[in-house]
Amino acid sequence: LLQLCLTAVALAAPIADESMKTNGMSNAQQFGTGGGIFGFIVLILDIIVWVEVLKSSRPPSYKLLWCVLVFIFPVVGIILYWLFSDRAKWNAEGGYEPI
């Protein structure tokens, strides 16, 4: 799995070419890398979801499934978690206040 991920990253990396620098933007801006504010917000929301999942009273297999889903698909995973995770049921049994 790690090799597959590294191969995907290597193939997705842009190749530096002087002909691609015609519009005056840097490579990071041109190829949409860097994340910016949106990436930072998604990171914070991912961390909140992970903490909430790990503190819940779910079985370990459900915790693992939700954490992996949010890790692999950050934006879609957060949306699916907030829509379909039945947070009220699992958090109420745990006896802690939600984040």
mmCIF file of C-alpha atoms in Angstrom:
data_model
loop_
_atom_site.group_PDB
_atom_site.id
_atom_site.type_symbol
_atom_site.label_atom_id
_atom_site.label_comp_id
_atom_site.label_asym_id
_atom_site.label_seq_id
_atom_site.Cartn_x
_atom_site.Cartn_y
_atom_site.Cartn_z
ATOM 1 C CA LEU A 1 0.000 0.000 0.000
ATOM 2 C CA LEU A 2 2.847 2.366 0.842
ATOM 3 C CA GLN A 3 4.547 1.649 -2.476
ATOM 4 C CA LEU A 4 1.297 2.304 -4.315
ATOM 5 C CA CYS A 5 0.893 5.648 -2.536
ATOM 6 C CA LEU A 6 4.473 6.675 -3.256
ATOM 7 C CA THR A 7 4.082 5.695 -6.913
ATOM 8 C CA ALA A 8 0.903 7.764 -7.185
ATOM 9 C CA VAL A 9 2.661 10.772 -5.664
ATOM 10 C CA ALA A 10 5.639 10.375 -7.990
ATOM 11 C CA LEU A 11 3.436 10.126 -11.063
ATOM 12 C CA ALA A 12 1.318 13.086 -10.016
ATOM 13 C CA ALA A 13 4.329 15.356 -9.453
ATOM 14 C CA PRO A 14 4.693 17.946 -12.214
ATOM 15 C CA ILE A 15 7.825 17.903 -14.320
ATOM 16 C CA ALA A 16 9.691 21.204 -14.320
ATOM 17 C CA ASP A 17 9.659 22.744 -17.768
ATOM 18 C CA GLU A 18 10.580 26.298 -18.694
ATOM 19 C CA SER A 19 7.749 26.491 -21.223
ATOM 20 C CA MET A 20 5.226 26.081 -18.396
ATOM 21 C CA LYS A 21 6.318 29.320 -16.670
ATOM 22 C CA THR A 22 4.781 31.657 -19.229
ATOM 23 C CA ASN A 23 2.089 33.320 -17.134
ATOM 24 C CA GLY A 24 4.350 34.530 -14.298
ATOM 25 C CA MET A 25 2.963 32.256 -11.584
ATOM 26 C CA SER A 26 5.191 30.071 -9.470
ATOM 27 C CA ASN A 27 4.969 26.299 -9.781
ATOM 28 C CA ALA A 28 3.058 25.938 -6.495
ATOM 29 C CA GLN A 29 0.345 28.346 -7.628
ATOM 30 C CA GLN A 30 0.258 26.994 -11.165
ATOM 31 C CA PHE A 31 -0.316 23.376 -10.154
ATOM 32 C CA GLY A 32 -2.591 24.062 -7.188
ATOM 33 C CA THR A 33 -0.284 22.607 -4.570
ATOM 34 C CA GLY A 34 0.225 23.958 -1.099
ATOM 35 C CA GLY A 35 -3.249 23.598 0.359
ATOM 36 C CA GLY A 36 -3.675 27.118 1.646
ATOM 37 C CA ILE A 37 -6.523 28.096 3.935
ATOM 38 C CA PHE A 38 -8.873 25.398 2.605
ATOM 39 C CA GLY A 39 -6.285 22.685 3.270
ATOM 40 C CA PHE A 40 -5.699 23.971 6.799
ATOM 41 C CA ILE A 41 -9.449 23.996 7.545
ATOM 42 C CA VAL A 42 -9.802 20.427 6.231
ATOM 43 C CA LEU A 43 -6.853 19.340 8.403
ATOM 44 C CA ILE A 44 -8.423 20.842 11.536
ATOM 45 C CA LEU A 45 -11.790 19.216 10.758
ATOM 46 C CA ASP A 46 -10.053 15.859 10.172
ATOM 47 C CA ILE A 47 -8.365 16.069 13.562
ATOM 48 C CA ILE A 48 -11.687 16.926 15.227
ATOM 49 C CA VAL A 49 -13.343 13.903 13.587
ATOM 50 C CA TRP A 50 -10.484 11.578 14.610
ATOM 51 C CA VAL A 51 -10.639 12.732 18.234
ATOM 52 C CA GLU A 52 -14.421 12.382 18.327
ATOM 53 C CA VAL A 53 -14.285 8.896 16.765
ATOM 54 C CA LEU A 54 -11.528 7.679 19.084
ATOM 55 C CA LYS A 55 -13.335 8.970 22.196
ATOM 56 C CA SER A 56 -16.673 7.421 21.210
ATOM 57 C CA SER A 57 -17.989 4.102 22.475
ATOM 58 C CA ARG A 58 -17.924 2.470 19.035
ATOM 59 C CA PRO A 59 -16.374 -0.965 18.583
ATOM 60 C CA PRO A 60 -12.703 -0.791 17.523
ATOM 61 C CA SER A 61 -13.473 -1.974 13.987
ATOM 62 C CA TYR A 62 -15.907 0.930 13.464
ATOM 63 C CA LYS A 63 -13.369 3.372 14.860
ATOM 64 C CA LEU A 64 -10.732 2.057 12.483
ATOM 65 C CA LEU A 65 -13.110 2.207 9.522
ATOM 66 C CA TRP A 66 -14.107 5.830 10.170
ATOM 67 C CA CYS A 67 -10.527 6.949 10.811
ATOM 68 C CA VAL A 68 -9.238 5.288 7.627
ATOM 69 C CA LEU A 69 -12.128 6.689 5.592
ATOM 70 C CA VAL A 70 -11.453 10.221 6.808
ATOM 71 C CA PHE A 71 -7.696 9.756 6.290
ATOM 72 C CA ILE A 72 -7.980 8.507 2.698
ATOM 73 C CA PHE A 73 -10.829 10.811 1.620
ATOM 74 C CA PRO A 74 -10.503 13.918 3.834
ATOM 75 C CA VAL A 75 -13.342 16.078 2.505
ATOM 76 C CA VAL A 76 -15.739 13.297 1.482
ATOM 77 C CA GLY A 77 -14.930 11.352 4.670
ATOM 78 C CA ILE A 78 -15.837 14.309 6.880
ATOM 79 C CA ILE A 79 -19.120 14.797 5.045
ATOM 80 C CA LEU A 80 -19.975 11.095 5.267
ATOM 81 C CA TYR A 81 -19.074 11.029 8.954
ATOM 82 C CA TRP A 82 -21.273 14.008 9.841
ATOM 83 C CA LEU A 83 -24.188 12.605 7.789
ATOM 84 C CA PHE A 84 -24.115 8.864 8.517
ATOM 85 C CA SER A 85 -22.177 8.142 11.714
ATOM 86 C CA ASP A 86 -25.072 8.322 14.205
ATOM 87 C CA ARG A 87 -22.941 10.465 16.503
ATOM 88 C CA ALA A 88 -25.651 11.038 19.119
ATOM 89 C CA LYS A 89 -26.000 7.314 19.830
ATOM 90 C CA TRP A 90 -22.286 6.548 20.162
ATOM 91 C CA ASN A 91 -21.324 9.720 22.020
ATOM 92 C CA ALA A 92 -24.171 9.504 24.552
ATOM 93 C CA GLU A 93 -23.100 6.058 25.706
ATOM 94 C CA GLY A 94 -19.501 7.168 26.175
ATOM 95 C CA GLY A 95 -20.387 9.807 28.749
ATOM 96 C CA TYR A 96 -18.230 12.626 27.402
ATOM 97 C CA GLU A 97 -19.117 15.966 25.927
ATOM 98 C CA PRO A 98 -18.650 16.209 22.147
ATOM 99 C CA ILE A 99 -15.902 18.455 20.872
#
